[in-house]
Tab-separated table of C-alpha atoms and ligand atoms in Angstrom:
chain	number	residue	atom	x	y	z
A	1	UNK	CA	-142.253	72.559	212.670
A	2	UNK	CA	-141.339	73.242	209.446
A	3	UNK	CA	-137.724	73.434	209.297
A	4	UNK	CA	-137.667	70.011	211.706
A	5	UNK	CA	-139.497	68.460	208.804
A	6	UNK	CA	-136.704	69.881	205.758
A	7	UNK	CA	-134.252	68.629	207.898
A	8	UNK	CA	-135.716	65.267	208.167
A	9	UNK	CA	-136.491	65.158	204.906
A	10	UNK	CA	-132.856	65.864	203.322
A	11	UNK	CA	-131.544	63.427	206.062
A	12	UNK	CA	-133.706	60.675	204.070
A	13	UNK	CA	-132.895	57.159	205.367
A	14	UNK	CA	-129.772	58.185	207.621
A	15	UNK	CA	-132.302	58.955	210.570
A	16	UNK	CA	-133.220	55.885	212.132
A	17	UNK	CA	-135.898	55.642	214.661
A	18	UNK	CA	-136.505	52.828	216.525
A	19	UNK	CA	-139.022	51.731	219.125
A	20	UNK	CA	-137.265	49.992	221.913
A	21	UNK	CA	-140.302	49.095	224.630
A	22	UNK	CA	-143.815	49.590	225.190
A	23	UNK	CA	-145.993	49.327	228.192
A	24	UNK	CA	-149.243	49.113	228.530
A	25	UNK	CA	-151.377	48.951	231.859
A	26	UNK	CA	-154.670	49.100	232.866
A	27	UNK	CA	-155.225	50.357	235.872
A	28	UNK	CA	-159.155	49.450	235.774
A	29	UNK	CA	-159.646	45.623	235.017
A	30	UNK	CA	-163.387	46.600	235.042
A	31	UNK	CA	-163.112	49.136	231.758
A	32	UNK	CA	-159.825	47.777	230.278
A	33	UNK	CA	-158.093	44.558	229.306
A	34	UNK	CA	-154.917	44.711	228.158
A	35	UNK	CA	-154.362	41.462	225.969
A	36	UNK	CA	-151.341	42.185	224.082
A	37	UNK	CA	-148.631	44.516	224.240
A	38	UNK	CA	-145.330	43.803	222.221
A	39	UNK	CA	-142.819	44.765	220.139
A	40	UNK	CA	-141.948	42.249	217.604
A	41	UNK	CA	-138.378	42.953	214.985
A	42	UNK	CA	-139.220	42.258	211.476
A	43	UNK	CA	-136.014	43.660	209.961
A	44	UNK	CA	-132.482	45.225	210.596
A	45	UNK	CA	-134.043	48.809	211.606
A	46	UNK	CA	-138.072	47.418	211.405
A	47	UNK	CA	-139.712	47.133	214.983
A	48	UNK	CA	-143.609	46.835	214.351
A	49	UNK	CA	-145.637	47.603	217.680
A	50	UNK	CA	-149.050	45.099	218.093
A	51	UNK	CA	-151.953	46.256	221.019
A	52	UNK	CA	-155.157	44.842	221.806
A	53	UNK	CA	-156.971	46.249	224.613
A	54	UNK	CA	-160.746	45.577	224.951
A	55	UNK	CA	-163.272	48.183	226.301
A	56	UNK	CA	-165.686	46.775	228.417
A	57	UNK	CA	-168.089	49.901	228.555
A	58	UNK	CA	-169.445	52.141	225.933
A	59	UNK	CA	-166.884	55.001	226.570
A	60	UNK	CA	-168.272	58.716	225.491
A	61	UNK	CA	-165.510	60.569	227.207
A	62	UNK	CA	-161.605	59.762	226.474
A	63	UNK	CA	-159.053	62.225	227.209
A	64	UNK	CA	-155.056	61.501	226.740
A	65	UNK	CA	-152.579	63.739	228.448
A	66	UNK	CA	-149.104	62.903	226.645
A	67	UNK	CA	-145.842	63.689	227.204
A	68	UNK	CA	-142.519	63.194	225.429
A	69	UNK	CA	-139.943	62.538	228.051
A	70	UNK	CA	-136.025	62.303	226.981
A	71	UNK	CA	-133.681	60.033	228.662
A	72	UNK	CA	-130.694	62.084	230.674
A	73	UNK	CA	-130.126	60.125	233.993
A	74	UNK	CA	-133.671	58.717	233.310
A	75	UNK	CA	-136.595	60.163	231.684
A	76	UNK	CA	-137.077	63.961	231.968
A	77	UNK	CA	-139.874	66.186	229.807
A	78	UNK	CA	-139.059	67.420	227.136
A	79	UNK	CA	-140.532	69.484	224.407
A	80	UNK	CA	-143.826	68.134	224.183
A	81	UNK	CA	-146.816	68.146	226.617
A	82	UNK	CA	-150.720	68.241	225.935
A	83	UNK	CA	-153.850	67.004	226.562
A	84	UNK	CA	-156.005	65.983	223.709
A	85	UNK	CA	-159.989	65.372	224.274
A	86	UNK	CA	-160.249	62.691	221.732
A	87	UNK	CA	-163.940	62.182	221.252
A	88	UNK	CA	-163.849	66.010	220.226
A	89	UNK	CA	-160.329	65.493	218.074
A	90	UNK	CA	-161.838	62.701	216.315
A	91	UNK	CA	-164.709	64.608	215.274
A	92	UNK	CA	-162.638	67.919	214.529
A	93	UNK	CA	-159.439	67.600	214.198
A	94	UNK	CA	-158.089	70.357	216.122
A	95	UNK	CA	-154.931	69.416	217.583
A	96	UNK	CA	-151.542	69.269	215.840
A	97	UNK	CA	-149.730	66.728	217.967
A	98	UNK	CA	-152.388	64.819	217.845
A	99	UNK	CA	-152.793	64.819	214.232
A	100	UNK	CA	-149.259	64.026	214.005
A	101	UNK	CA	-149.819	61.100	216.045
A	102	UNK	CA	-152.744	60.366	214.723
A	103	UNK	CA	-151.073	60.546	211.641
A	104	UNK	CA	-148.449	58.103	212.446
A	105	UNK	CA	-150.803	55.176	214.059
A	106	UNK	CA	-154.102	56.274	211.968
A	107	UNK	CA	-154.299	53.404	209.126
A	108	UNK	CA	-152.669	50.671	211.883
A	109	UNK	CA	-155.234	51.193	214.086
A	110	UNK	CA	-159.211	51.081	214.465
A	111	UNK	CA	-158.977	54.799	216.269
A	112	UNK	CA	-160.551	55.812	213.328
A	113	UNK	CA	-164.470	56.563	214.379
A	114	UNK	CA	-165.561	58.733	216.655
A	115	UNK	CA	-166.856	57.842	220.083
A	116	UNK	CA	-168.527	55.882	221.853
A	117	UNK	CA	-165.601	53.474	221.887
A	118	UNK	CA	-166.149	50.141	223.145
A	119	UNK	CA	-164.649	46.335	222.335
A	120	UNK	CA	-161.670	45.687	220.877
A	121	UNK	CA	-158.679	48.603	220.535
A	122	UNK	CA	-156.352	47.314	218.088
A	123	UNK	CA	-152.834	48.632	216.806
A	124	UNK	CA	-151.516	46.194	214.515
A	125	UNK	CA	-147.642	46.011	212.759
A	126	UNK	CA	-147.439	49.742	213.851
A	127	UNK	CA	-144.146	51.186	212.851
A	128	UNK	CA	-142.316	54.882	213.348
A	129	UNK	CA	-141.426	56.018	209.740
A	130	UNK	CA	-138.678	59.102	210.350
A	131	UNK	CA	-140.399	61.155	207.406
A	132	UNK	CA	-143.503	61.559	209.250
A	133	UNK	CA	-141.638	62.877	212.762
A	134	UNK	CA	-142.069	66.535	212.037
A	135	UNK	CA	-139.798	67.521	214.504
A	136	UNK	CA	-135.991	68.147	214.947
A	137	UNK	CA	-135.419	65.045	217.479
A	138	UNK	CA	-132.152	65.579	218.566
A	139	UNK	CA	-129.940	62.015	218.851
A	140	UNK	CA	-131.339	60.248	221.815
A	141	UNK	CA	-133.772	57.738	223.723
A	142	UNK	CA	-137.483	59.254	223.925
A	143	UNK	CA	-140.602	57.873	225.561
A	144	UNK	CA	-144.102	59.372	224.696
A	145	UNK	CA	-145.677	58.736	227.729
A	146	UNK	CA	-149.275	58.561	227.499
A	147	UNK	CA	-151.960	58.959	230.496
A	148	UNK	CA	-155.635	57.982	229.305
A	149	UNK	CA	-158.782	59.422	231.250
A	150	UNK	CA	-161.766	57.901	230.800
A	151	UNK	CA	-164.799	60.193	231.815
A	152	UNK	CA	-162.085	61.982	233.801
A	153	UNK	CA	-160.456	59.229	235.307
A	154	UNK	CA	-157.127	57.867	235.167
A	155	UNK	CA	-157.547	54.412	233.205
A	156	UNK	CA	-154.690	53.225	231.549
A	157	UNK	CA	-151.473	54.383	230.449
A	158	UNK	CA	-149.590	53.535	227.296
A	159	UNK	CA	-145.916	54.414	227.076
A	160	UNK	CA	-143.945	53.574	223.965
A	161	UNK	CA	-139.794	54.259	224.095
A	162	UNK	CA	-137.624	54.884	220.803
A	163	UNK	CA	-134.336	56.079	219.743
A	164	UNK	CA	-133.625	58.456	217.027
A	165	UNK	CA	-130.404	58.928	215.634
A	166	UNK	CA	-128.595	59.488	212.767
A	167	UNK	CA	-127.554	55.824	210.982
A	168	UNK	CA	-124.106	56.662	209.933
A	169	UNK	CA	-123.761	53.271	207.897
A	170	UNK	CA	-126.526	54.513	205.365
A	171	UNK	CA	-125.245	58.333	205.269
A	172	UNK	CA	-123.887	59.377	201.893
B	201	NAG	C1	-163.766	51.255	236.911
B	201	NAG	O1	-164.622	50.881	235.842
B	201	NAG	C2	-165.976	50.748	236.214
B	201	NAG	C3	-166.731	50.190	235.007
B	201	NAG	O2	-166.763	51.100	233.958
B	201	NAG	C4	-166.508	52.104	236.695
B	201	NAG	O3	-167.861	51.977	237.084
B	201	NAG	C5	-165.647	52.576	237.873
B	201	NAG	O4	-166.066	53.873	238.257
B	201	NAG	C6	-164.197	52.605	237.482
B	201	NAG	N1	-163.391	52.896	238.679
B	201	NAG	C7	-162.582	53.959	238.760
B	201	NAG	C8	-161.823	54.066	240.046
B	201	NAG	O5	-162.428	54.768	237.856
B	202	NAG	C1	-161.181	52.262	210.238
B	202	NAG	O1	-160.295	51.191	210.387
B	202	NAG	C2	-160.868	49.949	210.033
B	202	NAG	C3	-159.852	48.873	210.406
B	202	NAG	O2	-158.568	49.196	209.941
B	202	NAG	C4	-161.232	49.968	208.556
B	202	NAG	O3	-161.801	48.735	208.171
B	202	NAG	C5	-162.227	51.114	208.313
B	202	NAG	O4	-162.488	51.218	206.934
B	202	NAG	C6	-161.657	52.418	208.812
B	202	NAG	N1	-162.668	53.455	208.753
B	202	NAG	C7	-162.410	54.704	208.363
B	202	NAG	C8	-163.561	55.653	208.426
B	202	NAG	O5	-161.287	55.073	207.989
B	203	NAG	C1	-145.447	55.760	231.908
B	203	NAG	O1	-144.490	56.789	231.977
B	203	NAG	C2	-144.806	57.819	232.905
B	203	NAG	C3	-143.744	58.889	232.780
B	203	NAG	O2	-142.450	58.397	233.055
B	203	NAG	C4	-144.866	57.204	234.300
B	203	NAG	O3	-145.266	58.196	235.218
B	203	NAG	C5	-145.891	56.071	234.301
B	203	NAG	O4	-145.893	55.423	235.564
B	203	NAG	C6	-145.563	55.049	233.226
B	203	NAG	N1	-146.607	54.033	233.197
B	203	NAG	C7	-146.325	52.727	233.248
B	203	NAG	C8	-147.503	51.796	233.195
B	203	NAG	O5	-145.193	52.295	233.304
């Protein structure tokens, strides 16, 4: 973890990372609305992500089981797997990946109470900033593939796809 973040950090602004797509997809109509979903550019190397999903239930119980999947003749796993109980992570925060995550969407986002969650889920101008990757992302296209449980149950999935490279044109 450590040395993933020195590296990053002397790189400075020669790593870019991008985000490239995002899904989003309720598989519960009943629980979830999806109502937006995109990936707008604001700038040469800016991609800001914008969600709004509305619970339709006082929700108590959320799990996510995420994944980080690297593209090689499609999507394969790769480093990173867990599964995060998020009412209990947002009331302790006990999980690194998830606090790196969490740390990456935290202030774009209304994840920021602790459960029951209901209404309105909103990431808004969301952005990957390379200094707060902590790990040693070798050159390449990545998904984070996210599964969210509800009480258990399978009820959405978000999936968000990026590259990460070195930008050659800003090295020194
Ligand atoms: C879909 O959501 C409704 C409303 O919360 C819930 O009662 C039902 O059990 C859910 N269905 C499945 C298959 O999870
Ligand atoms: C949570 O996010 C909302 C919306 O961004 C913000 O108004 C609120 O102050 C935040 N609450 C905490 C505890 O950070
Ligand atoms: C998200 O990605 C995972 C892993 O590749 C896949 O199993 C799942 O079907 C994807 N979900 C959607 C909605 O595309």
């Amino acid at each position: 973890m450590w040395i993933g973040l020195i590296i990053i950090a002397s790189l400075g602004d020669a790593v870019v990372v991008k985000m490239t797509n995002v899904v989003c997809e309720s598989y519960n109509q009943s629980w979830i609305v999806v109502n937006l979903c995109r990936l707008k550019a604001v700038g040469r190397d800016k991609v800001v992500f914008n969600m709004n999903q509305n619970v339709l239930h006082p929700t108590n119980s959320v799990q996510v089981h995420a994944n980080v999947l690297k593209k090689a003749n499609g999507f394969k796993p790769w480093v990173i797997s867990t599964k995060v109980d998020v009412c209990r992570y947002l009331r302790k925060k006990y999980n690194p990946f998830a606090t790196m995550i969490h740390g990456l969407f935290g202030e774009f986002s209304n994840f920021n109470h602790t459960c029951p969650y209901v209404g309105p889920l909103i990431i808004k101008g969301f952005y990957l900033r390379p200094e707060l990757v902590t790990l040693p992302w070798p050159t390449g296209e990545y998904m984070i593939a996210m599964k969210w449980f509800y009480y258990h149950r399978h009820q959405s999935d978000i999936n968000i796809t990026f590259v990460f490279r070195e930008d050659l044109h800003s090295a020194k």
